[in-house]
GROMACS .gro file of N, CA and C in nm:
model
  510
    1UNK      N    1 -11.076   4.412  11.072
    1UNK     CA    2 -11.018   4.403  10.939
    1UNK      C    3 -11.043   4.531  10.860
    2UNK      N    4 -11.037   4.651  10.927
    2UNK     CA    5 -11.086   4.803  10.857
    2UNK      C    6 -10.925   4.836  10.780
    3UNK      N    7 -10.797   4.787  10.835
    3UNK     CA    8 -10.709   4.809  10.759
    3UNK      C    9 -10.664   4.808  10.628
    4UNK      N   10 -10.718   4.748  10.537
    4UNK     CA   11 -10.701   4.726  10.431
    4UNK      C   12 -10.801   4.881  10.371
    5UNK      N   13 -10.956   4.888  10.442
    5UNK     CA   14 -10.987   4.957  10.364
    5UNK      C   15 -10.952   5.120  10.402
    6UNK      N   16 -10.896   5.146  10.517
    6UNK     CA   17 -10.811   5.263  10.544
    6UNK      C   18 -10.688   5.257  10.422
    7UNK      N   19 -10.633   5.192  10.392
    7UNK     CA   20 -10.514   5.217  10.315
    7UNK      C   21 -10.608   5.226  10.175
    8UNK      N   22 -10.677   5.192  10.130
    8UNK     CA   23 -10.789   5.269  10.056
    8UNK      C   24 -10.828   5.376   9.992
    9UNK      N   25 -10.849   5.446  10.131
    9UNK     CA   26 -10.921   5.571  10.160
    9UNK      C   27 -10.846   5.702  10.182
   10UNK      N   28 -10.749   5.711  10.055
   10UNK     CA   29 -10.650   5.825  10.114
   10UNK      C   30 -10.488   5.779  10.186
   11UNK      N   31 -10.490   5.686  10.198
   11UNK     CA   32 -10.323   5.680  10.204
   11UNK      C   33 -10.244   5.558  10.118
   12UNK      N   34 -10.305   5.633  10.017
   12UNK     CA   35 -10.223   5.547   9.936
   12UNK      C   36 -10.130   5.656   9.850
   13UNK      N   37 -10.096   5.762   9.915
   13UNK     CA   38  -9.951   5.839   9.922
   13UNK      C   39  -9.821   5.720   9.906
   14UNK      N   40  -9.892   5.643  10.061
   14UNK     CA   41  -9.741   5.608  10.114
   14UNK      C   42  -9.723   5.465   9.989
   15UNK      N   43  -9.848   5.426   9.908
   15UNK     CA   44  -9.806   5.310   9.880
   15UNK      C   45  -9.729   5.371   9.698
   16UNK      N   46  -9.584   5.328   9.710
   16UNK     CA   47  -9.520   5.366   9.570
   16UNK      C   48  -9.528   5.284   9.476
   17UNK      N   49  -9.573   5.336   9.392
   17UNK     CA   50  -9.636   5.284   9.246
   17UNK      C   51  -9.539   5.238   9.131
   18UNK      N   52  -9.587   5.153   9.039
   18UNK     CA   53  -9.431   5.133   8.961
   18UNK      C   54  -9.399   5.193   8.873
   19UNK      N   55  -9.316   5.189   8.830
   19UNK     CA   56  -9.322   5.367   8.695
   19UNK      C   57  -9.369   5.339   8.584
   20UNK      N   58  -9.417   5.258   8.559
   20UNK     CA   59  -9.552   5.258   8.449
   20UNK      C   60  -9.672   5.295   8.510
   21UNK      N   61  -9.738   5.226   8.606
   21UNK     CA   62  -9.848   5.298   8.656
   21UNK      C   63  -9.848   5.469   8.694
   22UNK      N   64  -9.726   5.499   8.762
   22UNK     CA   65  -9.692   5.619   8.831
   22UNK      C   66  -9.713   5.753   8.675
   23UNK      N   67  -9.683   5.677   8.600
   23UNK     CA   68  -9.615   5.838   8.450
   23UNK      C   69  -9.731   5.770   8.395
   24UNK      N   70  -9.830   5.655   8.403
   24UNK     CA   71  -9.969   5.665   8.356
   24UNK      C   72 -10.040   5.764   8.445
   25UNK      N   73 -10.074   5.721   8.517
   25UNK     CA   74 -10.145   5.788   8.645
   25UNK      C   75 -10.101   5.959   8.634
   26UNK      N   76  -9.997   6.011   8.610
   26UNK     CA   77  -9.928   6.136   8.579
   26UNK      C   78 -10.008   6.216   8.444
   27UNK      N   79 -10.026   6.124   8.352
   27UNK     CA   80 -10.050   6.182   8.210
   27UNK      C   81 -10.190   6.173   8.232
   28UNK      N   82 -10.228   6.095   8.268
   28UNK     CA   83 -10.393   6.071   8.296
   28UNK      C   84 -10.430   6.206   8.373
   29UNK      N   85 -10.404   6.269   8.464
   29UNK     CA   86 -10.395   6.353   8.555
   29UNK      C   87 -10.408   6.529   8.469
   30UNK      N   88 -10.270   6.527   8.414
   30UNK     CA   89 -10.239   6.620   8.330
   30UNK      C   90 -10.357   6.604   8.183
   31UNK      N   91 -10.393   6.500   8.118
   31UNK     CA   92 -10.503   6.527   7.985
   31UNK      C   93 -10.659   6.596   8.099
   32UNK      N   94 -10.691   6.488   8.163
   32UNK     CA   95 -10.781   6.565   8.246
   32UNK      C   96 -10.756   6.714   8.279
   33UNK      N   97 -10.701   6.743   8.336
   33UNK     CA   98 -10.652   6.860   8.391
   33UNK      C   99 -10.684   6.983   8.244
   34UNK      N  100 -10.619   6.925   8.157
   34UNK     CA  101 -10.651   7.018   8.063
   34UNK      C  102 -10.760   6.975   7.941
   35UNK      N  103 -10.844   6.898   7.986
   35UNK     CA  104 -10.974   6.856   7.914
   35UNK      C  105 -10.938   6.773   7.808
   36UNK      N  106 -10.857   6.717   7.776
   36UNK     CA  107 -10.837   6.662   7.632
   36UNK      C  108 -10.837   6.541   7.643
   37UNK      N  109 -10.947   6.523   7.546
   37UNK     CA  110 -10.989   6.382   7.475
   37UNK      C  111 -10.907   6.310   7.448
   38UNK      N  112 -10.809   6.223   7.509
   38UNK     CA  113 -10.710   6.162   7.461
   38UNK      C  114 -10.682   5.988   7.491
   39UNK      N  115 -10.628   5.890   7.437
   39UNK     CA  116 -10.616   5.815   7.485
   39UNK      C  117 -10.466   5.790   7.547
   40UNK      N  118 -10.435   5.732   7.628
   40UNK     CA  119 -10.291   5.772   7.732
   40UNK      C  120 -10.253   5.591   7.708
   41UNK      N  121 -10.130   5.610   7.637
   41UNK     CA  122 -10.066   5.440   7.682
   41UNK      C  123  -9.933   5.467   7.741
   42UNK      N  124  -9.874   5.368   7.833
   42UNK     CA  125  -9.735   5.355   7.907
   42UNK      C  126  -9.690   5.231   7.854
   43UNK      N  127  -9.576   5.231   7.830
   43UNK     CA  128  -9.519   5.078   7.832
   43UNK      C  129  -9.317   5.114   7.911
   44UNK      N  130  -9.303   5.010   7.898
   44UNK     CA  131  -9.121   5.050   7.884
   44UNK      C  132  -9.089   4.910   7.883
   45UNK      N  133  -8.957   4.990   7.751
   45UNK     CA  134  -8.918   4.854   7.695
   45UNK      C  135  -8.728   4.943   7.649
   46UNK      N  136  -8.663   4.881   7.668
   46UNK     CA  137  -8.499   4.832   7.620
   46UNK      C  138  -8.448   4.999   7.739
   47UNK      N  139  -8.548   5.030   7.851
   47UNK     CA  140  -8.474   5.115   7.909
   47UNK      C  141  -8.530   5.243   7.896
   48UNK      N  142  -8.637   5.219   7.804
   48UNK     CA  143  -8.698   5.349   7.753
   48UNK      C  144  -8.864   5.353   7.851
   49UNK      N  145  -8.906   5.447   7.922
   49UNK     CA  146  -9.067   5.438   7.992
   49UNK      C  147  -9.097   5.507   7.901
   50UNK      N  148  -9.188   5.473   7.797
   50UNK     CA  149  -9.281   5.557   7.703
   50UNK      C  150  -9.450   5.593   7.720
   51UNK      N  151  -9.462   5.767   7.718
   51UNK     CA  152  -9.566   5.768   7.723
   51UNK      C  153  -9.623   5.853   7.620
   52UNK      N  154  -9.722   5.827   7.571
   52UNK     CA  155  -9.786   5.819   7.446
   52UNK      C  156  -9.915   5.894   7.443
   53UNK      N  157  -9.955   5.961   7.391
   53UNK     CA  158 -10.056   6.068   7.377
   53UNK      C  159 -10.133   6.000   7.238
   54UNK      N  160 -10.261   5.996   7.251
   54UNK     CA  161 -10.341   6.009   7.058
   54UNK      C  162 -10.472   6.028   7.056
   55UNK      N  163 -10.489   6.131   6.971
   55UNK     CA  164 -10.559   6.184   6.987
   55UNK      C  165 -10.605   6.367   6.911
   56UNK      N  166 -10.714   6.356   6.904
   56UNK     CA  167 -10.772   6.485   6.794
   56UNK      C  168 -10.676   6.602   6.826
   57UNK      N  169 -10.705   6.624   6.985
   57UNK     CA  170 -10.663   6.743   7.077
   57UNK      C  171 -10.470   6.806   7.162
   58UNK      N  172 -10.417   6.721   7.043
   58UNK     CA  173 -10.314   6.739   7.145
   58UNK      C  174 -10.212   6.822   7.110
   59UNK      N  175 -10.243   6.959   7.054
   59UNK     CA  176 -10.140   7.059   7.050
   59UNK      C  177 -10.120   7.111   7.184
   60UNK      N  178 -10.265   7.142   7.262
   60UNK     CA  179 -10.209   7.201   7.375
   60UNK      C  180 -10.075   7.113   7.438
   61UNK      N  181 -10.076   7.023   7.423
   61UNK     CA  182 -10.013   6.935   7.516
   61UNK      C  183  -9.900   6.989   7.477
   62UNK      N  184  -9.844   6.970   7.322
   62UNK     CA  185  -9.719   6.979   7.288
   62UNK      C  186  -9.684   7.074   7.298
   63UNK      N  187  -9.792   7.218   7.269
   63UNK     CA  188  -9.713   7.310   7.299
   63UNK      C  189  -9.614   7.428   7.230
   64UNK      N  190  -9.588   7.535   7.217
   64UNK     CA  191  -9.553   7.614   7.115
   64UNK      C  192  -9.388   7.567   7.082
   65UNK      N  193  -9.319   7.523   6.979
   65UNK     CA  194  -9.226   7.496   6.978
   65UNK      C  195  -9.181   7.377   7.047
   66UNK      N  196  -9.315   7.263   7.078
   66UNK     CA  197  -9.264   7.155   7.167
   66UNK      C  198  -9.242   7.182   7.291
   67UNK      N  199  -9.268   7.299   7.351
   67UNK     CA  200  -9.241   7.345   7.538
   67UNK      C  201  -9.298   7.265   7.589
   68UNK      N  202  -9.437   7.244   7.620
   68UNK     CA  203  -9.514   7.202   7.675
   68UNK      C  204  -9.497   7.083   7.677
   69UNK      N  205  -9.479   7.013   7.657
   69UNK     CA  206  -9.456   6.819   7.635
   69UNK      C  207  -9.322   6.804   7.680
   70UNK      N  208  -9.218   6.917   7.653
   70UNK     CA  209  -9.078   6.899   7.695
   70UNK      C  210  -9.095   6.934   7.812
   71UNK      N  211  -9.172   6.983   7.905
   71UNK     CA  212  -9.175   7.026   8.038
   71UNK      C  213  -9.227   6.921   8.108
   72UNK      N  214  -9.325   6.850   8.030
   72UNK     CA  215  -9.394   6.771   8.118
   72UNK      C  216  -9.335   6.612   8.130
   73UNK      N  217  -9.259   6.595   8.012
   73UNK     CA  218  -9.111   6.489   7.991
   73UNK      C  219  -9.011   6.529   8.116
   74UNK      N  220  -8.961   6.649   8.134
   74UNK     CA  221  -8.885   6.677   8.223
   74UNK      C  222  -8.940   6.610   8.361
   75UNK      N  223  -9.067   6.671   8.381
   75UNK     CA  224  -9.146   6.666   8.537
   75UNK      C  225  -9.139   6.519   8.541
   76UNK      N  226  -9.190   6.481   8.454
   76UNK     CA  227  -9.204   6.288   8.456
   76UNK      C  228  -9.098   6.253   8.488
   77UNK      N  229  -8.965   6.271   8.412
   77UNK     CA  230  -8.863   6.196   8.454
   77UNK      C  231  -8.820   6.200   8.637
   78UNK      N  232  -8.861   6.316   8.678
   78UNK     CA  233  -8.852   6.361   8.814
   78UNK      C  234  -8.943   6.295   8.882
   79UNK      N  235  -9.065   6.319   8.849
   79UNK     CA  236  -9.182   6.248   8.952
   79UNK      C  237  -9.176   6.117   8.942
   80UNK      N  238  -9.150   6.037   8.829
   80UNK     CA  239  -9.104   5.904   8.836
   80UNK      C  240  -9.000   5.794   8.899
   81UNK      N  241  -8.934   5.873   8.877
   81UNK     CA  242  -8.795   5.811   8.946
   81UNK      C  243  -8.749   5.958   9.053
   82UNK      N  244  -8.832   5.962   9.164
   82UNK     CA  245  -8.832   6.065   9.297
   82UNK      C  246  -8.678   6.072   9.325
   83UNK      N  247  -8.591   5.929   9.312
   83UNK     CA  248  -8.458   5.898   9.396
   83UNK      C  249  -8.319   5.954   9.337
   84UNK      N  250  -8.397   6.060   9.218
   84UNK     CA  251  -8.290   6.110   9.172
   84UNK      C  252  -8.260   6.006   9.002
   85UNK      N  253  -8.181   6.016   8.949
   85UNK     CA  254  -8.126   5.965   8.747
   85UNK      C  255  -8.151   5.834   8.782
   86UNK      N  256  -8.155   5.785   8.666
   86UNK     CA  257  -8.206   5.615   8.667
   86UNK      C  258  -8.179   5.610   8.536
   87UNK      N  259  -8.163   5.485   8.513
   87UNK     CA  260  -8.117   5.431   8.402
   87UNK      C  261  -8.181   5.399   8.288
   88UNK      N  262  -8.340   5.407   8.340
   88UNK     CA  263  -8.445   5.434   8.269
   88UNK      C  264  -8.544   5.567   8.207
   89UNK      N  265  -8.502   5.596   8.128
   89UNK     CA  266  -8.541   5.762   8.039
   89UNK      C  267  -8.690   5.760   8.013
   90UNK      N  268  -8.717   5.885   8.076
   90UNK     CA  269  -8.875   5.865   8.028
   90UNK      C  270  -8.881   5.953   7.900
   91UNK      N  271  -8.955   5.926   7.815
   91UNK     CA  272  -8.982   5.968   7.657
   91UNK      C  273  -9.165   6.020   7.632
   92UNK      N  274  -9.223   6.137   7.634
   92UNK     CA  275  -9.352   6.199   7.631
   92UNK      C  276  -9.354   6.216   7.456
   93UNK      N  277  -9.459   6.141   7.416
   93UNK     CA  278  -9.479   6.147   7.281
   93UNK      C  279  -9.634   6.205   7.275
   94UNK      N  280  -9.716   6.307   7.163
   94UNK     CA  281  -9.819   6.312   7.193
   94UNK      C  282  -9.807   6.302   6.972
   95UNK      N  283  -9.924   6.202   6.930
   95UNK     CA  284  -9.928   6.207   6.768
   95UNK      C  285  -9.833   6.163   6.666
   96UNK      N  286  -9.717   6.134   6.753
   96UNK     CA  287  -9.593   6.093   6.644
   96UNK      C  288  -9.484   6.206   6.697
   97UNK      N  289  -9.495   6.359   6.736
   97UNK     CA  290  -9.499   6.485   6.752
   97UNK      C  291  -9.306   6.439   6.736
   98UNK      N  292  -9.242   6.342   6.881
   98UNK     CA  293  -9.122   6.300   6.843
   98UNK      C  294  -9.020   6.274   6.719
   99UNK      N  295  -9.126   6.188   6.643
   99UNK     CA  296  -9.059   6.153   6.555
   99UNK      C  297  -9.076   6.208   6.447
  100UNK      N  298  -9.155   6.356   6.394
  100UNK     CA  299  -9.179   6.440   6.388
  100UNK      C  300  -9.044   6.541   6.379
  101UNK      N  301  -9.025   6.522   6.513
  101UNK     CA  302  -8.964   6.654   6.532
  101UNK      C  303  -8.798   6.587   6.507
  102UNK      N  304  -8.778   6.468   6.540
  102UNK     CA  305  -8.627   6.400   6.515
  102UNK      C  306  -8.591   6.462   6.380
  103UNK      N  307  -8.708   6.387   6.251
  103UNK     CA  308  -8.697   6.422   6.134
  103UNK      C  309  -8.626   6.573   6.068
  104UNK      N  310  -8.727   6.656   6.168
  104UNK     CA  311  -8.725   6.803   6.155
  104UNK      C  312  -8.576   6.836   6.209
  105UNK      N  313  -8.484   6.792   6.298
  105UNK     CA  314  -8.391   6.828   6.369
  105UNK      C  315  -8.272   6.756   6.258
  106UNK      N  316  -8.287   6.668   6.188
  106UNK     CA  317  -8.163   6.585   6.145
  106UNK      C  318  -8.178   6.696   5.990
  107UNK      N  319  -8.276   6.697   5.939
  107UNK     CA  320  -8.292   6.811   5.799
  107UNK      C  321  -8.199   6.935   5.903
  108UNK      N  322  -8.222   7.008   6.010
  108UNK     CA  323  -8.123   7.108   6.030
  108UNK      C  324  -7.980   7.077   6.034
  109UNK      N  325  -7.949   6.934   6.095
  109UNK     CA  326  -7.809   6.917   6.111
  109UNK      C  327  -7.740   6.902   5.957
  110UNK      N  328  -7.863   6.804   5.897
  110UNK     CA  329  -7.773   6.834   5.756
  110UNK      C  330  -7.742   7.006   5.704
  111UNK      N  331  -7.809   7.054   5.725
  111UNK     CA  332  -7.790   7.195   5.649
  111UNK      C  333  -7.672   7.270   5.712
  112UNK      N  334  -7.656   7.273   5.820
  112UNK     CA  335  -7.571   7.309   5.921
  112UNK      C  336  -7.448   7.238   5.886
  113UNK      N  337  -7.399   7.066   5.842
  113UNK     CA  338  -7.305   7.020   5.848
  113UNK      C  339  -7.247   7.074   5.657
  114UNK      N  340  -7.378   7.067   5.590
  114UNK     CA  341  -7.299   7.147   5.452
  114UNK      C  342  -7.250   7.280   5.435
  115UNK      N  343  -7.324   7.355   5.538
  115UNK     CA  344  -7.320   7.486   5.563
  115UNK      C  345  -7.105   7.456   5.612
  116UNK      N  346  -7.103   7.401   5.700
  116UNK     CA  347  -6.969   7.393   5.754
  116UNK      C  348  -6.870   7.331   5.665
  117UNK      N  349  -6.917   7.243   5.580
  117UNK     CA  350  -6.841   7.185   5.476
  117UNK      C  351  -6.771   7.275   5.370
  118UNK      N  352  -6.906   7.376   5.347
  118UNK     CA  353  -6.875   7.467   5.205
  118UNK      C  354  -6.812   7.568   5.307
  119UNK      N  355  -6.815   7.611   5.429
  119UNK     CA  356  -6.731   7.764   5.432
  119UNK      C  357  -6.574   7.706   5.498
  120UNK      N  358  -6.662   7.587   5.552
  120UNK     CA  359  -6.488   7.587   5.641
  120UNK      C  360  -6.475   7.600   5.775
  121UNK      N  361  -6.600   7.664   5.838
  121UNK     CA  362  -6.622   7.747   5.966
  121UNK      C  363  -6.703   7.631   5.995
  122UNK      N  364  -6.679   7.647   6.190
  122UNK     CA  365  -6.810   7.638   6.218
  122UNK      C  366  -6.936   7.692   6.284
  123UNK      N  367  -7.049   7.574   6.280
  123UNK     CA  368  -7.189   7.629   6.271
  123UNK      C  369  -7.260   7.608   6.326
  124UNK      N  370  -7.311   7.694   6.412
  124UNK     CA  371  -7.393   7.673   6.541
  124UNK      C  372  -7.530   7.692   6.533
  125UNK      N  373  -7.618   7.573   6.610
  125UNK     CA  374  -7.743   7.586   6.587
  125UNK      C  375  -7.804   7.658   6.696
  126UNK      N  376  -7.942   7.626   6.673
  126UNK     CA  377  -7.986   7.722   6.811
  126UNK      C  378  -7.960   7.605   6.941
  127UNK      N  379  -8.011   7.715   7.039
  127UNK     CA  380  -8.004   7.627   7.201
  127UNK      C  381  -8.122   7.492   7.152
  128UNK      N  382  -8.113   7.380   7.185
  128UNK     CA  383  -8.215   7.301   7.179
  128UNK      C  384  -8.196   7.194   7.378
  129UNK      N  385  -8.291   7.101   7.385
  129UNK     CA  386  -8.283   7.068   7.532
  129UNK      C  387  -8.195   6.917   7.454
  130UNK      N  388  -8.144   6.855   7.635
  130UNK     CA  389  -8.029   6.754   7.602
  130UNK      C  390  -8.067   6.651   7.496
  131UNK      N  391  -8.185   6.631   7.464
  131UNK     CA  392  -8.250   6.488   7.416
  131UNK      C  393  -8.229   6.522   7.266
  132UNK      N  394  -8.251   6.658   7.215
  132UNK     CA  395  -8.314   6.656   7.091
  132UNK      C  396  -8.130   6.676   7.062
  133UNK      N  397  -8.035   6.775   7.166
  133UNK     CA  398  -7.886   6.768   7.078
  133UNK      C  399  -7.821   6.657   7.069
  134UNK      N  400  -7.847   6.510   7.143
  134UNK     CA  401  -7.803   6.414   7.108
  134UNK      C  402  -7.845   6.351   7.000
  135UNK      N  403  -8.008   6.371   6.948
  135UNK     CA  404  -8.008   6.301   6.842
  135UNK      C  405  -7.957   6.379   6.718
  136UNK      N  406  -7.914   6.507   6.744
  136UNK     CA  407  -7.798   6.535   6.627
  136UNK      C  408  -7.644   6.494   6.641
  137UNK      N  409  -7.613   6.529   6.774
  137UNK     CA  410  -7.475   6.453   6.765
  137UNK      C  411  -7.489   6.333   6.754
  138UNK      N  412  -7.584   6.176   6.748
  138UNK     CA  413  -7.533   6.105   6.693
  138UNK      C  414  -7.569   6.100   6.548
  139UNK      N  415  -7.702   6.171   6.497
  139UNK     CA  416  -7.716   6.179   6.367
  139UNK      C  417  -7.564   6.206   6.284
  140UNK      N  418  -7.513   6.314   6.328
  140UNK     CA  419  -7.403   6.362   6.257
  140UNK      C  420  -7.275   6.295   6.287
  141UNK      N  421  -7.286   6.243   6.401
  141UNK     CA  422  -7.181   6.144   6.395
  141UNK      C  423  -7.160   6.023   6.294
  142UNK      N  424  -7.277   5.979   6.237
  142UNK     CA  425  -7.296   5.917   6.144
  142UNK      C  426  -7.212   5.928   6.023
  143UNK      N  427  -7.208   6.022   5.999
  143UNK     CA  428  -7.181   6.110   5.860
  143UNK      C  429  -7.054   6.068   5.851
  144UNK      N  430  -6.965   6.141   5.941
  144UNK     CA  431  -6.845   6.103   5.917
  144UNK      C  432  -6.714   6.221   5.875
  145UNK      N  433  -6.797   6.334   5.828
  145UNK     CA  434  -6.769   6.429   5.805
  145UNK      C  435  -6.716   6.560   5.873
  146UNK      N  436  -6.812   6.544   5.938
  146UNK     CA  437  -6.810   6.681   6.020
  146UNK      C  438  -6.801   6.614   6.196
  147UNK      N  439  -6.788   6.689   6.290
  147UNK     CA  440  -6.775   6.679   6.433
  147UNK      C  441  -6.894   6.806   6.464
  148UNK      N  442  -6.915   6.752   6.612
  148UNK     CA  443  -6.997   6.769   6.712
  148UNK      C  444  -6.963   6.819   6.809
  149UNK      N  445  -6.999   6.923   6.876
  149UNK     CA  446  -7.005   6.913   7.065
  149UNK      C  447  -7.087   7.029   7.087
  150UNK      N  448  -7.118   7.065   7.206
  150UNK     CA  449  -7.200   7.160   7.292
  150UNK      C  450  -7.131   7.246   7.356
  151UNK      N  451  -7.207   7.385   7.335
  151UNK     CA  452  -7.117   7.463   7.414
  151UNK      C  453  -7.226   7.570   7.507
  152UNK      N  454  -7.234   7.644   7.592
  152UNK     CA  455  -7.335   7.746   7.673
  152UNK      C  456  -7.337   7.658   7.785
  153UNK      N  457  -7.457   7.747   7.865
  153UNK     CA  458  -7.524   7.675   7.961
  153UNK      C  459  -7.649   7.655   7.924
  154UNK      N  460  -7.732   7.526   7.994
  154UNK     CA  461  -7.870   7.512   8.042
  154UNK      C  462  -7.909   7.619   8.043
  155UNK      N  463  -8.090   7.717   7.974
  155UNK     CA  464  -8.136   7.645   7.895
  155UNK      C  465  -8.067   7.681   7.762
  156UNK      N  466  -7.972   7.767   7.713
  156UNK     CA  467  -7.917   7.832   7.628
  156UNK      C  468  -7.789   7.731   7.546
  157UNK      N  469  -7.807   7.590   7.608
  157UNK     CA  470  -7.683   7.506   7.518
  157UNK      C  471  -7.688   7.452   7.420
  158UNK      N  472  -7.631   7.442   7.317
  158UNK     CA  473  -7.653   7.451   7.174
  158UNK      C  474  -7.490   7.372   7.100
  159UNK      N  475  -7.582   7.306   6.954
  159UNK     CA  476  -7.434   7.214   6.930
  159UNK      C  477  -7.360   7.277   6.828
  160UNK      N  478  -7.244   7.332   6.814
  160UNK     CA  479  -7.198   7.338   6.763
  160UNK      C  480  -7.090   7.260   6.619
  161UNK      N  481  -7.151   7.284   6.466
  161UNK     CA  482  -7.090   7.184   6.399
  161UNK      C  483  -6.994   7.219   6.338
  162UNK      N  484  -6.822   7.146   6.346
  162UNK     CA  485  -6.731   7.155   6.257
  162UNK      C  486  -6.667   7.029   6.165
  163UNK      N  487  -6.616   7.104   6.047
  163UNK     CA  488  -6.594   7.013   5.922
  163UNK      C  489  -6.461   6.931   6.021
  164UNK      N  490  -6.444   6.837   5.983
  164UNK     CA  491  -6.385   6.679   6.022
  164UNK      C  492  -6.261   6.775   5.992
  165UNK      N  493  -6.128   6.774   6.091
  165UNK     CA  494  -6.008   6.823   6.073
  165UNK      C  495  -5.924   6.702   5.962
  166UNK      N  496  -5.839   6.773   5.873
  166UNK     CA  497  -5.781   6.664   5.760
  166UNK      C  498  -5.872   6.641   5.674
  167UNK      N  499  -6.024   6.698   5.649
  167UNK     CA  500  -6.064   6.622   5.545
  167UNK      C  501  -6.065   6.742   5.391
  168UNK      N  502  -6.000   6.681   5.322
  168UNK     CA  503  -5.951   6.774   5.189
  168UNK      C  504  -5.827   6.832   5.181
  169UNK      N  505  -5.768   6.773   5.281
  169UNK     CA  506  -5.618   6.830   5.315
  169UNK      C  507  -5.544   6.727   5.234
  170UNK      N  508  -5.473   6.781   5.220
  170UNK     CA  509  -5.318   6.634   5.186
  170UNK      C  510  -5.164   6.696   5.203
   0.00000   0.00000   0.00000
């Protein structure tokens, strides 16, 4: 009966983990790795695997401009779901830092969508990654006003905002 404790002892490679344990086990890995005092939660709920950072220490994590946390969101979504896109999005939060930064991103779209209102033109923001330009295109979809879309390539793609065609016309 040594089988059980061979699978134990090092091959538990082969045994695949579920993607809450797997992007725990991941973040756990990565705070160690870079010393930080942190406490690590996973959950997933409506489609979303959330992992959660809190804690004194966690700029390194996030990173200059958010890189660092957006890289390691990227890697997760990859190391998690190995089999290639899934229907389930993984989301790396470290402090609030997300919702944070949503806040920070919808104050640009507004400025950007008045900016396009008052000249007429439109107005392009900087390159941002896919997650953060959707929550302006639907922020601004909201509005009602102005239109949305993306234009460049990966990592350089960026949304471009124009005033709603017909509006002030008659």
């Amino acid at each position: 009966m040594s089988e059980p404790d061979d699978a134990r002892d090092g091959e538990l490679e082969d045994v695949e983990l579920e993607p809450v344990e797997a992007l725990e086990e991941l973040l756990e890995e990565i705070v160690d790795g870079l010393g930080l005092e942190v406490d690590v939660e996973v959950e997933e709920r409506d489609g979303v695997l959330s992992g959660r950072l809190e804690g004194e220490d966690v700029g390194l994590f996030i990173g200059r401009h958010g890189q660092t946390i957006d890289a390691v969101q990227h890697l997760a979504q990859r190391i998690v779901f190995p089999d290639g896109p899934s229907s389930v999005r993984v989301v790396i939060d470290a402090n609030g830092y997300r919702d944070r930064r949503a806040e920070a991103l919808r104050g640009e779209a507004d400025d950007a969508a008045e900016e396009a209102l008052s000249s007429g033109k439109p107005v392009e923001l900087d390159p941002l990654p896919p997650f953060e330009r959707r929550i302006v295109h639907e922020y601004l979809r909201d509005r009602g006003d102005v239109e949305t879309h993306s234009e460049g390539n990966e990592p350089e793609r960026y949304l471009v905002v124009t005033p709603m065609a017909g509006d002030g016309a008659a």
